[in-house]
C-alpha cells in the first residue's frame, strides 16, 4: 500500500522571487519534494526563495538538513533563501544547532561576530547536521 505524504507544498512566483509554503510534516520521507521544488526554482532563474513555515507542524533533522542544503545551493547560484514563521519547536531546533541564520530577520552568518571557545580559538560554523550516532573512530 503506498504511503501518503503528510506535506503539502505551494509555490507562488513573482519575477525572480518565490514564496514556498509548507503545510504538514517535514521529515526524511517528505523532504525530497521540497528539494525538487527548490531546484526547479533555481533552474527557472529564481534567486530569492522565501519559505513560509506557518502551516508546518513538524520538522526533524532531515528537514533541517534540507533547509541548509537548499540555502547553500541558493547562495551558490547567487540567491538567498530565508525561512519565515517557524513554530516554537523548529525555532528551538534552529537555536540548538546554531542555524537560526536561516530565519528571516536573524543575522546572516557573514554578519555574525566570530564565535570562539576559549582564548582565541574559533568554533567552526554550523553545517549540515548529522543524524548518525557513532563513537569516536
mmCIF file of C-alpha atoms in Angstrom:
data_model
loop_
_atom_site.group_PDB
_atom_site.id
_atom_site.type_symbol
_atom_site.label_atom_id
_atom_site.label_comp_id
_atom_site.label_asym_id
_atom_site.label_seq_id
_atom_site.Cartn_x
_atom_site.Cartn_y
_atom_site.Cartn_z
ATOM 1 C CA UNK A 1 0.000 0.000 0.000
ATOM 2 C CA UNK A 2 1.526 3.392 -0.938
ATOM 3 C CA UNK A 3 2.457 5.780 1.846
ATOM 4 C CA UNK A 4 0.702 9.127 1.642
ATOM 5 C CA UNK A 5 2.953 12.109 2.111
ATOM 6 C CA UNK A 6 1.975 14.309 5.003
ATOM 7 C CA UNK A 7 3.346 17.504 3.461
ATOM 8 C CA UNK A 8 1.721 19.879 1.001
ATOM 9 C CA UNK A 9 3.790 22.403 -0.943
ATOM 10 C CA UNK A 10 2.522 25.595 -2.524
ATOM 11 C CA UNK A 11 4.627 27.866 -4.719
ATOM 12 C CA UNK A 12 3.892 31.462 -5.680
ATOM 13 C CA UNK A 13 6.340 33.122 -8.106
ATOM 14 C CA UNK A 14 6.787 36.878 -8.604
ATOM 15 C CA UNK A 15 9.554 37.528 -11.115
ATOM 16 C CA UNK A 16 12.825 36.188 -9.696
ATOM 17 C CA UNK A 17 11.246 35.804 -6.231
ATOM 18 C CA UNK A 18 9.112 32.954 -4.919
ATOM 19 C CA UNK A 19 7.331 32.020 -1.743
ATOM 20 C CA UNK A 20 7.046 28.324 -0.964
ATOM 21 C CA UNK A 21 4.521 27.416 1.730
ATOM 22 C CA UNK A 22 4.955 24.109 3.520
ATOM 23 C CA UNK A 23 1.930 22.592 5.266
ATOM 24 C CA UNK A 24 2.225 19.421 7.317
ATOM 25 C CA UNK A 25 5.256 17.424 8.419
ATOM 26 C CA UNK A 26 8.774 17.703 7.031
ATOM 27 C CA UNK A 27 10.873 14.610 7.615
ATOM 28 C CA UNK A 28 13.009 12.058 5.783
ATOM 29 C CA UNK A 29 10.052 10.845 3.706
ATOM 30 C CA UNK A 30 8.659 14.259 2.752
ATOM 31 C CA UNK A 31 11.899 16.227 2.228
ATOM 32 C CA UNK A 32 12.664 15.120 -1.374
ATOM 33 C CA UNK A 33 9.756 17.059 -2.981
ATOM 34 C CA UNK A 34 10.956 20.205 -1.180
ATOM 35 C CA UNK A 35 14.430 19.722 -2.682
ATOM 36 C CA UNK A 36 12.931 19.210 -6.146
ATOM 37 C CA UNK A 37 10.800 22.347 -5.870
ATOM 38 C CA UNK A 38 13.769 24.482 -4.797
ATOM 39 C CA UNK A 39 15.937 23.061 -7.593
ATOM 40 C CA UNK A 40 13.150 23.877 -10.073
ATOM 41 C CA UNK A 41 13.097 27.451 -8.770
ATOM 42 C CA UNK A 42 16.843 27.858 -9.220
ATOM 43 C CA UNK A 43 16.770 26.323 -12.714
ATOM 44 C CA UNK A 44 13.994 28.781 -13.585
ATOM 45 C CA UNK A 45 16.114 31.785 -12.603
ATOM 46 C CA UNK A 46 14.518 32.483 -9.230
ATOM 47 C CA UNK A 47 17.109 33.822 -6.814
ATOM 48 C CA UNK A 48 15.052 34.863 -3.775
ATOM 49 C CA UNK A 49 13.282 31.972 -2.086
ATOM 50 C CA UNK A 50 11.124 32.600 0.966
ATOM 51 C CA UNK A 51 9.822 29.538 2.752
ATOM 52 C CA UNK A 52 6.667 30.136 4.784
ATOM 53 C CA UNK A 53 6.518 27.694 7.694
ATOM 54 C CA UNK A 54 3.279 28.959 9.252
ATOM 55 C CA UNK A 55 1.496 25.664 8.492
ATOM 56 C CA UNK A 56 4.447 23.339 9.155
ATOM 57 C CA UNK A 57 3.529 21.145 12.134
ATOM 58 C CA UNK A 58 6.732 19.067 12.422
ATOM 59 C CA UNK A 59 10.338 19.257 11.245
ATOM 60 C CA UNK A 60 13.092 16.810 12.148
ATOM 61 C CA UNK A 61 16.813 16.919 11.408
ATOM 62 C CA UNK A 62 16.142 15.698 7.830
ATOM 63 C CA UNK A 63 14.069 18.819 7.269
ATOM 64 C CA UNK A 64 16.760 20.988 8.806
ATOM 65 C CA UNK A 65 19.363 19.413 6.514
ATOM 66 C CA UNK A 66 17.037 20.103 3.576
ATOM 67 C CA UNK A 67 16.895 23.799 4.507
ATOM 68 C CA UNK A 68 20.678 24.017 4.996
ATOM 69 C CA UNK A 69 21.472 22.295 1.694
ATOM 70 C CA UNK A 70 18.904 24.431 -0.132
ATOM 71 C CA UNK A 71 20.310 27.624 1.387
ATOM 72 C CA UNK A 72 23.805 26.601 0.271
ATOM 73 C CA UNK A 73 22.638 25.778 -3.284
ATOM 74 C CA UNK A 74 20.719 29.045 -3.463
ATOM 75 C CA UNK A 75 23.736 31.051 -2.261
ATOM 76 C CA UNK A 76 25.963 29.269 -4.784
ATOM 77 C CA UNK A 77 23.517 30.366 -7.501
ATOM 78 C CA UNK A 78 23.774 33.964 -6.264
ATOM 79 C CA UNK A 79 20.495 33.944 -4.381
ATOM 80 C CA UNK A 80 19.064 33.970 -0.894
ATOM 81 C CA UNK A 81 16.816 31.516 0.920
ATOM 82 C CA UNK A 82 15.006 32.585 4.108
ATOM 83 C CA UNK A 83 12.653 30.764 6.461
ATOM 84 C CA UNK A 84 9.629 32.651 7.778
ATOM 85 C CA UNK A 85 7.320 31.999 10.734
ATOM 86 C CA UNK A 86 8.861 28.824 12.220
ATOM 87 C CA UNK A 87 6.898 27.227 15.055
ATOM 88 C CA UNK A 88 8.452 27.238 18.550
ATOM 89 C CA UNK A 89 9.723 23.645 18.173
ATOM 90 C CA UNK A 90 11.567 24.476 14.950
ATOM 91 C CA UNK A 91 12.862 27.731 16.412
ATOM 92 C CA UNK A 92 14.312 25.699 19.291
ATOM 93 C CA UNK A 93 15.921 23.233 16.848
ATOM 94 C CA UNK A 94 17.455 26.135 14.903
ATOM 95 C CA UNK A 95 18.744 27.710 18.121
ATOM 96 C CA UNK A 96 20.241 24.452 19.404
ATOM 97 C CA UNK A 97 22.028 23.779 16.128
ATOM 98 C CA UNK A 98 23.236 27.325 15.530
ATOM 99 C CA UNK A 99 21.272 27.589 12.297
ATOM 100 C CA UNK A 100 18.993 30.484 13.239
ATOM 101 C CA UNK A 101 20.646 32.499 10.460
ATOM 102 C CA UNK A 102 18.191 30.770 8.104
ATOM 103 C CA UNK A 103 15.270 32.643 9.647
ATOM 104 C CA UNK A 104 14.235 35.987 8.165
ATOM 105 C CA UNK A 105 15.272 38.822 10.439
ATOM 106 C CA UNK A 106 18.138 36.911 12.063
ATOM 107 C CA UNK A 107 21.703 37.978 11.274
ATOM 108 C CA UNK A 108 23.248 36.118 8.358
ATOM 109 C CA UNK A 109 26.461 34.215 9.032
ATOM 110 C CA UNK A 110 28.542 36.939 7.376
ATOM 111 C CA UNK A 111 27.099 39.491 9.837
ATOM 112 C CA UNK A 112 27.790 37.412 12.938
ATOM 113 C CA UNK A 113 30.896 38.029 15.004
ATOM 114 C CA UNK A 114 33.311 35.081 15.071
ATOM 115 C CA UNK A 115 32.420 32.530 17.711
ATOM 116 C CA UNK A 116 35.214 31.436 19.990
ATOM 117 C CA UNK A 117 35.603 28.691 22.505
ATOM 118 C CA UNK A 118 38.322 29.578 24.915
ATOM 119 C CA UNK A 119 41.017 32.174 24.335
ATOM 120 C CA UNK A 120 41.443 32.880 20.636
ATOM 121 C CA UNK A 121 40.055 29.579 19.357
ATOM 122 C CA UNK A 122 37.436 29.797 16.623
ATOM 123 C CA UNK A 123 34.436 27.487 16.698
ATOM 124 C CA UNK A 124 33.505 26.139 13.242
ATOM 125 C CA UNK A 125 30.304 27.412 11.641
ATOM 126 C CA UNK A 126 27.225 25.238 11.717
ATOM 127 C CA UNK A 127 26.980 22.966 8.728
ATOM 128 C CA UNK A 128 24.765 20.066 7.853
ATOM 129 C CA UNK A 129 23.506 18.282 10.917
ATOM 130 C CA UNK A 130 24.274 14.583 11.021
ATOM 131 C CA UNK A 131 21.664 12.076 12.056
ATOM 132 C CA UNK A 132 24.308 9.386 12.521
ATOM 133 C CA UNK A 133 25.199 8.294 16.004
ATOM 134 C CA UNK A 134 28.592 6.854 16.451
ATOM 135 C CA UNK A 135 31.538 6.743 18.717
ATOM 136 C CA UNK A 136 34.960 8.089 18.109
ATOM 137 C CA UNK A 137 36.877 6.418 15.351
#
